Coordinates of N, CA and C in Angstrom, one line a residue:
M1 N 145.2 -18.7 -46.7 CA 145.0 -18.6 -45.3 C 143.7 -17.8 -44.8
D2 N 143.2 -18.1 -43.9 CA 142.0 -17.3 -43.7 C 142.2 -16.0 -42.9
E3 N 141.3 -15.2 -42.8 CA 141.8 -13.9 -42.0 C 142.0 -14.0 -40.5
H4 N 141.2 -14.9 -40.0 CA 141.2 -15.2 -38.5 C 142.7 -15.7 -38.2
R5 N 143.1 -16.8 -38.9 CA 144.6 -17.6 -38.8 C 145.6 -16.3 -38.8
A6 N 145.5 -15.7 -39.7 CA 146.3 -14.5 -40.1 C 146.5 -13.4 -39.0
S7 N 145.4 -13.3 -38.3 CA 145.3 -12.2 -37.3 C 146.1 -12.7 -36.3
R8 N 145.7 -14.2 -35.7 CA 146.2 -14.7 -34.7 C 147.7 -14.9 -34.7
Q9 N 148.2 -15.1 -35.8 CA 149.7 -15.3 -35.9 C 150.3 -14.0 -35.9
Q10 N 149.7 -12.9 -36.2 CA 150.5 -11.5 -36.2 C 150.2 -11.1 -34.6
Q11 N 149.2 -11.3 -33.8 CA 148.8 -11.0 -32.7 C 149.8 -11.6 -31.7
S12 N 150.0 -13.0 -31.9 CA 150.8 -13.7 -30.7 C 151.5 -14.7 -31.4
P13 N 152.8 -14.2 -31.7 CA 153.9 -15.1 -32.5 C 154.3 -16.2 -31.2
R14 N 154.4 -17.5 -31.4 CA 154.5 -18.5 -30.2 C 155.9 -18.5 -30.2
R15 N 156.4 -18.4 -29.2 CA 157.8 -19.0 -28.8 C 158.0 -20.5 -28.7
R16 N 159.0 -20.9 -29.3 CA 159.3 -22.2 -29.3 C 159.8 -22.6 -27.7
L17 N 159.2 -23.6 -27.1 CA 159.7 -23.9 -25.9 C 160.9 -24.8 -25.7
T18 N 161.7 -24.7 -24.6 CA 162.9 -25.4 -24.5 C 162.7 -26.5 -23.6
A19 N 163.6 -27.4 -23.5 CA 163.8 -28.4 -22.4 C 163.7 -27.8 -21.0
D20 N 164.5 -26.5 -20.9 CA 164.4 -25.9 -19.7 C 163.0 -25.3 -19.3
D21 N 162.5 -24.9 -20.4 CA 160.8 -24.4 -20.0 C 160.0 -25.6 -19.5
W22 N 160.1 -26.8 -20.0 CA 159.4 -28.1 -19.5 C 160.1 -28.4 -18.1
A23 N 161.3 -28.2 -18.0 CA 161.7 -28.6 -16.8 C 161.4 -27.8 -15.4
D24 N 161.2 -26.4 -15.9 CA 160.7 -25.3 -14.9 C 159.4 -25.7 -14.4
A25 N 158.6 -26.1 -15.6 CA 157.2 -26.5 -15.3 C 156.9 -27.5 -14.5
A26 N 157.8 -28.6 -14.7 CA 157.9 -29.8 -14.0 C 158.3 -29.4 -12.6
L27 N 159.2 -28.6 -12.4 CA 159.6 -28.3 -10.9 C 158.5 -27.5 -10.2
A28 N 157.7 -26.6 -10.8 CA 156.9 -25.9 -10.4 C 155.7 -27.0 -9.8
A29 N 155.3 -28.1 -10.8 CA 154.3 -28.8 -10.5 C 154.7 -29.6 -9.2
L30 N 156.0 -30.2 -9.3 CA 156.5 -30.9 -8.3 C 156.4 -30.2 -6.7
G31 N 156.6 -29.1 -6.8 CA 156.6 -28.1 -5.6 C 155.2 -28.0 -5.1
E32 N 154.1 -28.1 -6.2 CA 152.7 -27.9 -5.6 C 151.9 -29.2 -5.4
R33 N 152.4 -30.2 -6.0 CA 151.8 -31.5 -5.9 C 152.6 -32.8 -5.8
G34 N 154.0 -32.6 -5.6 CA 154.8 -33.7 -5.4 C 155.1 -34.3 -6.6
L35 N 155.9 -35.5 -6.8 CA 156.4 -36.3 -7.7 C 155.1 -36.4 -8.8
A36 N 154.1 -36.9 -8.2 CA 152.7 -37.3 -8.8 C 152.4 -36.1 -9.7
G37 N 152.7 -35.1 -9.5 CA 152.1 -33.6 -10.2 C 152.9 -33.6 -11.4
V38 N 153.9 -34.2 -11.8 CA 154.7 -34.2 -12.8 C 154.1 -35.1 -13.9
A39 N 153.3 -34.7 -14.7 CA 152.5 -35.5 -15.9 C 152.2 -34.6 -17.0
V40 N 152.8 -35.3 -18.0 CA 152.8 -34.5 -19.2 C 151.6 -33.8 -19.9
E41 N 150.5 -34.1 -19.7 CA 149.2 -33.4 -20.5 C 148.9 -32.3 -19.5
P42 N 149.1 -32.2 -18.2 CA 148.7 -31.1 -17.3 C 150.0 -30.0 -17.7
L43 N 151.0 -30.6 -17.8 CA 152.1 -29.6 -18.1 C 152.0 -29.0 -19.4
A44 N 151.6 -29.5 -20.5 CA 151.5 -29.2 -21.8 C 150.4 -28.0 -21.4
T45 N 149.4 -28.4 -21.0 CA 148.1 -27.2 -20.7 C 148.8 -26.0 -20.0
R46 N 149.5 -26.3 -19.1 CA 150.2 -25.1 -18.4 C 150.9 -24.2 -19.1
L47 N 151.8 -24.9 -20.0 CA 152.6 -24.4 -20.7 C 152.0 -23.9 -22.4
G48 N 150.7 -24.1 -22.5 CA 149.9 -23.7 -23.5 C 150.5 -24.2 -24.8
T49 N 151.0 -25.5 -24.9 CA 151.2 -26.2 -25.9 C 150.7 -27.8 -26.0
T50 N 151.3 -28.4 -26.9 CA 150.8 -29.9 -27.0 C 151.7 -30.7 -26.4
K51 N 151.2 -32.0 -26.3 CA 152.5 -33.1 -26.0 C 153.4 -33.2 -26.8
G52 N 153.3 -32.9 -28.1 CA 154.2 -33.0 -29.2 C 155.6 -32.2 -28.7
S53 N 155.1 -31.0 -28.4 CA 156.3 -30.0 -27.9 C 157.2 -31.0 -26.9
F54 N 156.7 -31.6 -26.0 CA 157.4 -32.5 -24.9 C 158.0 -33.7 -25.4
Y55 N 157.6 -34.3 -26.5 CA 158.2 -35.3 -27.1 C 159.4 -35.0 -28.1
W56 N 159.4 -33.7 -28.3 CA 160.4 -33.1 -29.0 C 161.7 -33.0 -28.3
H57 N 161.6 -32.9 -26.8 CA 162.5 -32.7 -25.9 C 162.8 -33.9 -25.2
F58 N 161.9 -34.7 -25.0 CA 162.1 -35.9 -24.0 C 161.5 -37.1 -24.5
A59 N 162.2 -38.1 -24.1 CA 161.6 -39.6 -24.7 C 160.4 -40.1 -23.7
N60 N 160.5 -39.5 -22.6 CA 159.5 -40.1 -21.6 C 159.4 -39.0 -20.2
R61 N 158.4 -39.3 -19.5 CA 158.3 -38.7 -18.1 C 159.7 -38.7 -17.3
D62 N 160.2 -40.0 -17.2 CA 161.5 -40.1 -16.5 C 162.4 -39.2 -16.9
A63 N 162.6 -39.0 -18.4 CA 163.7 -38.0 -18.7 C 163.3 -36.6 -18.3
L64 N 162.1 -36.3 -18.4 CA 161.5 -34.9 -17.7 C 162.1 -34.8 -16.5
V65 N 161.7 -35.8 -15.6 CA 162.1 -35.8 -14.2 C 163.5 -35.5 -13.8
V66 N 164.4 -36.3 -14.6 CA 165.7 -36.2 -14.6 C 166.4 -34.7 -14.7
A67 N 165.6 -34.1 -15.9 CA 165.7 -32.9 -16.4 C 165.5 -31.8 -15.2
A68 N 164.4 -32.0 -14.6 CA 163.6 -31.3 -13.6 C 164.7 -31.2 -12.5
L69 N 165.3 -32.3 -12.0 CA 166.1 -32.5 -11.0 C 167.4 -31.7 -11.3
A70 N 167.9 -31.9 -12.5 CA 169.1 -31.0 -12.9 C 168.9 -29.8 -12.9
R71 N 167.7 -29.2 -13.2 CA 167.5 -27.6 -13.0 C 167.3 -27.4 -11.6
W72 N 166.7 -28.1 -10.9 CA 166.8 -27.7 -9.3 C 168.0 -27.5 -8.9
E73 N 169.2 -28.5 -9.0 CA 170.3 -28.4 -8.6 C 171.1 -27.0 -9.1
E74 N 170.9 -26.7 -10.4 CA 171.5 -25.5 -10.9 C 171.0 -24.3 -10.3
V75 N 169.6 -24.2 -10.2 CA 169.0 -23.2 -9.7 C 169.1 -23.0 -8.4
A76 N 168.7 -24.0 -7.6 CA 168.6 -23.9 -6.1 C 169.8 -24.0 -5.4
T77 N 170.9 -24.4 -6.1 CA 172.0 -24.9 -5.3 C 173.3 -24.0 -6.0
E78 N 173.6 -24.4 -7.2 CA 174.9 -23.7 -7.8 C 174.7 -22.4 -8.3
R79 N 173.3 -21.7 -8.7 CA 173.5 -20.4 -8.7 C 173.3 -19.4 -7.6
I80 N 172.9 -20.0 -6.3 CA 172.7 -19.5 -5.3 C 174.4 -19.2 -4.5
I81 N 174.9 -20.6 -4.6 CA 176.4 -20.5 -4.4 C 177.3 -19.2 -5.1
T82 N 176.9 -19.4 -6.5 CA 177.6 -18.4 -7.3 C 177.4 -17.0 -7.0
A83 N 176.2 -16.8 -6.5 CA 175.7 -15.5 -6.5 C 176.4 -14.9 -4.8
M84 N 176.3 -16.0 -4.1 CA 176.8 -15.6 -2.8 C 178.3 -15.3 -2.9
E85 N 179.1 -16.1 -3.6 CA 180.4 -15.7 -3.8 C 180.8 -14.5 -4.6
A86 N 179.8 -14.1 -5.5 CA 180.1 -12.8 -6.1 C 179.5 -11.7 -5.4
A87 N 178.6 -11.8 -4.5 CA 178.0 -10.5 -3.7 C 178.7 -10.3 -2.5
E88 N 179.5 -11.1 -1.9 CA 180.1 -10.9 -0.7 C 181.5 -11.4 -0.5
P89 N 182.7 -10.8 -0.4 CA 183.9 -11.4 -0.3 C 184.2 -11.8 1.1
D90 N 183.3 -11.3 2.1 CA 183.9 -11.8 3.7 C 183.1 -12.9 3.8
P91 N 183.7 -14.1 4.2 CA 183.2 -15.3 4.5 C 182.2 -15.3 5.7
A92 N 182.5 -14.4 6.7 CA 181.3 -14.3 7.8 C 180.2 -13.6 7.3
A93 N 180.3 -12.6 6.5 CA 179.0 -11.9 6.1 C 178.5 -12.8 5.0
R94 N 179.2 -13.6 4.4 CA 178.6 -14.6 3.2 C 177.8 -15.7 4.3
L95 N 178.3 -16.3 5.1 CA 177.7 -17.4 5.9 C 176.3 -16.7 6.5
D96 N 176.6 -15.5 7.0 CA 175.5 -14.8 7.9 C 174.4 -14.6 6.7
A97 N 174.6 -14.0 5.7 CA 173.6 -13.8 4.5 C 173.0 -15.1 4.1
L98 N 173.7 -16.1 3.9 CA 173.3 -17.4 3.4 C 172.2 -18.2 4.5
L99 N 172.6 -18.0 5.7 CA 172.1 -18.5 6.9 C 170.5 -17.9 7.0
R100 N 170.7 -16.4 6.9 CA 169.5 -15.7 7.1 C 168.5 -16.0 5.9
A101 N 169.3 -16.0 4.8 CA 168.3 -16.4 3.6 C 167.6 -17.7 3.5
A102 N 168.4 -18.5 4.2 CA 167.8 -20.1 3.9 C 166.8 -20.1 5.1
A103 N 167.0 -19.5 6.3 CA 166.0 -19.5 7.3 C 164.5 -18.9 6.9
A104 N 164.8 -17.5 6.3 CA 163.7 -17.1 5.9 C 162.9 -17.5 4.7
S105 N 163.6 -18.3 3.8 CA 163.0 -19.0 2.6 C 162.4 -20.3 2.9
A106 N 162.7 -20.9 4.1 CA 162.5 -22.4 4.5 C 160.9 -22.4 4.3
S107 N 160.2 -21.4 4.7 CA 158.5 -21.6 4.5 C 157.9 -21.2 3.5
Q108 N 158.8 -20.6 2.4 CA 158.2 -19.9 1.3 C 158.1 -21.0 0.3
N109 N 159.1 -21.8 -0.1 CA 159.0 -22.7 -1.1 C 159.1 -24.2 -0.7
P110 N 157.9 -24.9 -1.0 CA 157.6 -26.4 -0.5 C 158.7 -27.6 -1.5
L111 N 159.4 -27.0 -2.4 CA 159.9 -28.0 -3.4 C 160.9 -28.9 -2.7
D112 N 162.0 -28.3 -1.7 CA 162.8 -29.2 -1.1 C 162.0 -30.3 -0.4
V113 N 161.1 -29.9 0.3 CA 160.2 -30.6 1.3 C 159.5 -32.0 0.4
R114 N 158.9 -31.4 -0.7 CA 158.2 -32.3 -1.6 C 159.3 -33.3 -2.2
L115 N 160.4 -32.8 -2.4 CA 161.6 -33.7 -3.1 C 161.9 -34.7 -1.9
L116 N 162.2 -34.3 -0.6 CA 162.5 -35.2 0.6 C 161.3 -36.3 0.6
A117 N 160.1 -36.0 0.3 CA 158.9 -36.7 0.6 C 159.0 -38.1 -0.7
A118 N 159.8 -37.7 -1.8 CA 159.8 -38.7 -2.8 C 161.2 -39.2 -2.9
G119 N 161.9 -39.2 -1.7 CA 163.2 -39.8 -1.8 C 163.3 -41.0 -2.2
D120 N 162.4 -41.8 -2.1 CA 162.5 -43.2 -2.5 C 162.4 -43.6 -3.9
H121 N 162.3 -42.6 -4.9 CA 162.7 -42.5 -6.1 C 163.9 -42.4 -6.5
P122 N 164.3 -43.4 -7.2 CA 166.0 -43.6 -7.6 C 166.6 -42.3 -8.1
E123 N 166.0 -41.4 -8.8 CA 166.6 -40.3 -9.6 C 166.5 -39.1 -8.6
V124 N 165.3 -39.3 -7.8 CA 165.2 -38.0 -6.8 C 166.3 -38.3 -5.7
A125 N 166.3 -39.6 -5.3 CA 167.4 -40.0 -4.2 C 168.7 -39.7 -4.5
A126 N 169.1 -40.0 -5.9 CA 170.5 -39.4 -6.1 C 170.7 -37.9 -6.3
A127 N 169.6 -37.1 -6.7 CA 169.8 -35.7 -6.7 C 169.8 -35.1 -5.3
L128 N 169.0 -35.7 -4.4 CA 168.9 -35.2 -3.0 C 170.3 -35.4 -2.4
A129 N 171.2 -36.6 -2.9 CA 172.4 -36.9 -2.4 C 173.3 -35.7 -2.7
R130 N 173.4 -35.7 -4.1 CA 174.3 -34.6 -4.7 C 174.3 -33.2 -4.0
V131 N 172.9 -32.9 -3.9 CA 172.6 -31.5 -3.5 C 173.0 -31.6 -2.0
T132 N 172.6 -32.3 -1.2 CA 173.0 -32.4 0.3 C 174.5 -32.3 0.4
E133 N 175.3 -33.0 -0.5 CA 176.9 -33.0 -0.2 C 177.2 -31.8 -0.8
R134 N 176.6 -31.1 -1.8 CA 177.1 -29.9 -2.2 C 176.9 -28.9 -1.3
R135 N 175.5 -28.7 -0.8 CA 175.1 -27.5 0.0 C 176.0 -27.9 1.3
V136 N 176.0 -28.8 2.2 CA 176.6 -29.2 3.5 C 178.3 -28.6 3.1
G137 N 178.7 -29.2 1.9 CA 180.3 -29.0 1.7 C 180.6 -27.3 1.5
Y138 N 179.6 -26.7 1.0 CA 180.0 -25.4 0.9 C 179.7 -24.5 2.0
I139 N 178.6 -25.0 2.9 CA 178.7 -24.3 4.2 C 179.9 -24.6 5.1
A140 N 180.2 -25.9 5.0 CA 181.4 -26.4 5.7 C 182.5 -25.6 5.4
H141 N 182.8 -25.3 3.9 CA 183.8 -24.6 3.4 C 183.8 -23.1 4.0
L142 N 182.8 -22.4 4.2 CA 182.7 -21.1 4.8 C 183.1 -21.2 6.2
F143 N 182.6 -22.2 6.9 CA 183.0 -22.4 8.4 C 184.7 -22.5 8.4
E144 N 185.2 -23.3 7.5 CA 186.6 -23.5 7.4 C 187.4 -22.1 7.2
L145 N 186.6 -21.3 6.4 CA 187.3 -19.9 6.0 C 187.3 -19.2 7.4
L146 N 186.3 -19.6 8.2 CA 186.4 -18.7 9.5 C 187.2 -19.2 10.5
G147 N 188.0 -20.4 10.4 CA 189.0 -20.9 11.2 C 188.4 -22.2 11.8
F148 N 187.5 -22.7 11.5 CA 187.0 -24.0 12.2 C 188.0 -25.3 11.7
P149 N 188.6 -26.1 12.3 CA 189.1 -27.2 11.8 C 188.0 -28.0 11.0
P150 N 188.6 -28.6 9.7 CA 187.6 -29.3 8.8 C 186.5 -30.1 9.6
A151 N 186.9 -31.0 10.3 CA 185.9 -32.0 11.1 C 184.8 -31.2 11.6
Q152 N 185.2 -30.2 12.3 CA 184.1 -29.4 13.0 C 183.4 -28.5 12.0
A153 N 184.0 -28.0 11.0 CA 183.4 -27.1 10.2 C 182.0 -28.1 9.4
H154 N 182.7 -29.3 9.1 CA 181.5 -30.2 8.4 C 180.5 -30.6 9.3
H155 N 180.7 -30.6 10.5 CA 179.6 -30.9 11.6 C 178.7 -29.7 11.6
R156 N 179.4 -28.5 11.7 CA 178.5 -27.2 11.7 C 177.6 -27.1 10.3
G157 N 178.5 -27.3 9.3 CA 177.5 -27.1 7.9 C 176.4 -28.2 7.8
F158 N 176.7 -29.5 8.2 CA 175.5 -30.4 8.5 C 174.5 -29.9 9.2
L159 N 174.8 -29.5 10.3 CA 173.9 -28.9 11.3 C 173.0 -27.7 10.7
A160 N 173.9 -26.8 10.1 CA 173.0 -25.7 9.6 C 172.1 -26.1 8.6
Y161 N 172.5 -27.1 7.6 CA 171.7 -27.5 6.6 C 170.5 -28.4 7.1
T162 N 170.7 -29.3 8.1 CA 169.6 -30.2 8.5 C 168.6 -29.1 9.3
S163 N 169.1 -28.1 9.8 CA 168.2 -27.1 10.7 C 167.2 -26.4 9.6
Y164 N 167.9 -26.0 8.4 CA 167.0 -25.5 7.2 C 166.1 -26.4 7.0
L165 N 166.5 -27.8 6.8 CA 165.4 -28.7 6.2 C 164.2 -29.0 7.2
G166 N 164.7 -29.0 8.5 CA 163.6 -29.0 9.6 C 162.7 -27.7 9.6
H167 N 163.3 -26.8 9.4 CA 162.3 -25.5 9.4 C 161.5 -25.6 8.1
A168 N 162.0 -26.1 7.0 CA 161.1 -26.1 5.9 C 160.2 -27.2 6.1
Q169 N 160.3 -28.5 6.7 CA 159.4 -29.5 7.0 C 158.4 -28.8 8.0
L170 N 158.8 -28.2 9.0 CA 157.7 -27.8 10.0 C 156.9 -26.7 9.5
A171 N 157.4 -26.0 8.8 CA 156.8 -24.6 8.0 C 155.6 -25.1 7.2
H172 N 155.9 -26.1 6.3 CA 155.1 -26.5 5.6 C 153.9 -27.5 6.0
A173 N 154.3 -28.3 7.1 CA 153.5 -29.1 7.8 C 152.6 -28.6 8.8
T174 N 153.1 -27.4 9.4 CA 152.4 -26.6 10.4 C 152.6 -25.2 10.0
P175 N 151.7 -24.7 9.0 CA 151.9 -23.2 8.8 C 151.9 -22.2 10.1
G176 N 152.7 -21.4 10.3 CA 153.0 -20.5 11.3 C 153.8 -20.8 12.4
A177 N 154.0 -22.2 12.4 CA 154.7 -22.7 13.8 C 156.1 -22.1 13.7
V178 N 156.9 -21.9 12.7 CA 158.2 -21.3 12.5 C 158.1 -19.8 12.6
P179 N 158.8 -19.1 13.4 CA 158.6 -17.8 13.5 C 159.4 -17.2 12.3
A180 N 159.0 -16.0 11.7 CA 159.6 -15.6 10.6 C 160.2 -14.0 10.9
D181 N 159.9 -13.6 12.3 CA 160.4 -12.3 12.3 C 161.9 -12.2 12.5
P182 N 162.5 -11.0 12.1 CA 163.9 -10.7 12.0 C 164.6 -11.0 13.1
E183 N 164.2 -10.9 14.4 CA 165.0 -11.3 15.6 C 165.1 -12.5 15.8
Y184 N 164.1 -13.5 15.3 CA 164.3 -14.9 15.2 C 165.4 -15.4 14.3
L185 N 165.2 -14.8 13.1 CA 166.1 -15.3 11.8 C 167.5 -14.6 12.2
E186 N 167.9 -13.7 13.1 CA 169.1 -13.2 13.6 C 169.7 -14.3 14.5
A187 N 168.8 -14.6 15.6 CA 169.1 -15.5 16.6 C 169.6 -17.1 15.8
V188 N 169.0 -17.4 14.8 CA 169.2 -18.8 14.3 C 170.7 -18.5 13.7
A189 N 170.8 -17.5 13.0 CA 172.1 -17.2 12.3 C 173.1 -17.1 13.3
T190 N 173.2 -16.3 14.3 CA 173.9 -16.2 15.3 C 174.2 -17.7 16.2
L191 N 173.3 -18.3 16.4 CA 173.3 -19.8 17.1 C 174.3 -20.5 16.0
L192 N 174.0 -20.7 14.8 CA 174.7 -21.8 13.8 C 176.3 -21.1 13.7
R193 N 176.3 -19.8 13.7 CA 177.7 -19.1 13.4 C 178.6 -19.5 14.9
S194 N 178.2 -19.4 15.8 CA 178.9 -19.4 17.1 C 179.4 -20.8 17.6

């Protein structure tokens, strides 16, 4: 082994990439450039590896898209719900925190908007349906805990979720159009709760 190669191996041991690393990179690319941004070679470059690493974990790009969508469901829905449940025992305070966080984050991350734009892709459509059902269901559950009848709680959950999506869409289509000041965020949360 030559000295240069030995020196490189000692300085930077390479970490073996996981399927989640690839899925996270695919999600980042999807958020930046849409579904078309999920391409193996650019992702390999982004991760500092070769296409061989990709094929170690996935049979093809479609399998990566499926894995990325599963990561999105886990990270952007299930983990948030779990964190909300753990952080706040009071359903009213939990709902308030969730509504404020959703309104504040609507303009920060374009991923949901990009996924909506790719809703004609069968795997994306299926993931959107699952996530929509889960998110609306969770918000409706919080409204039920506050004493609203199930049908009314579901309507409020649906309205809250579609408000979030509308905020996100407008914020990315027309930057600066959606206010981000604390008074506005409080008004949105209050309106949806009442």
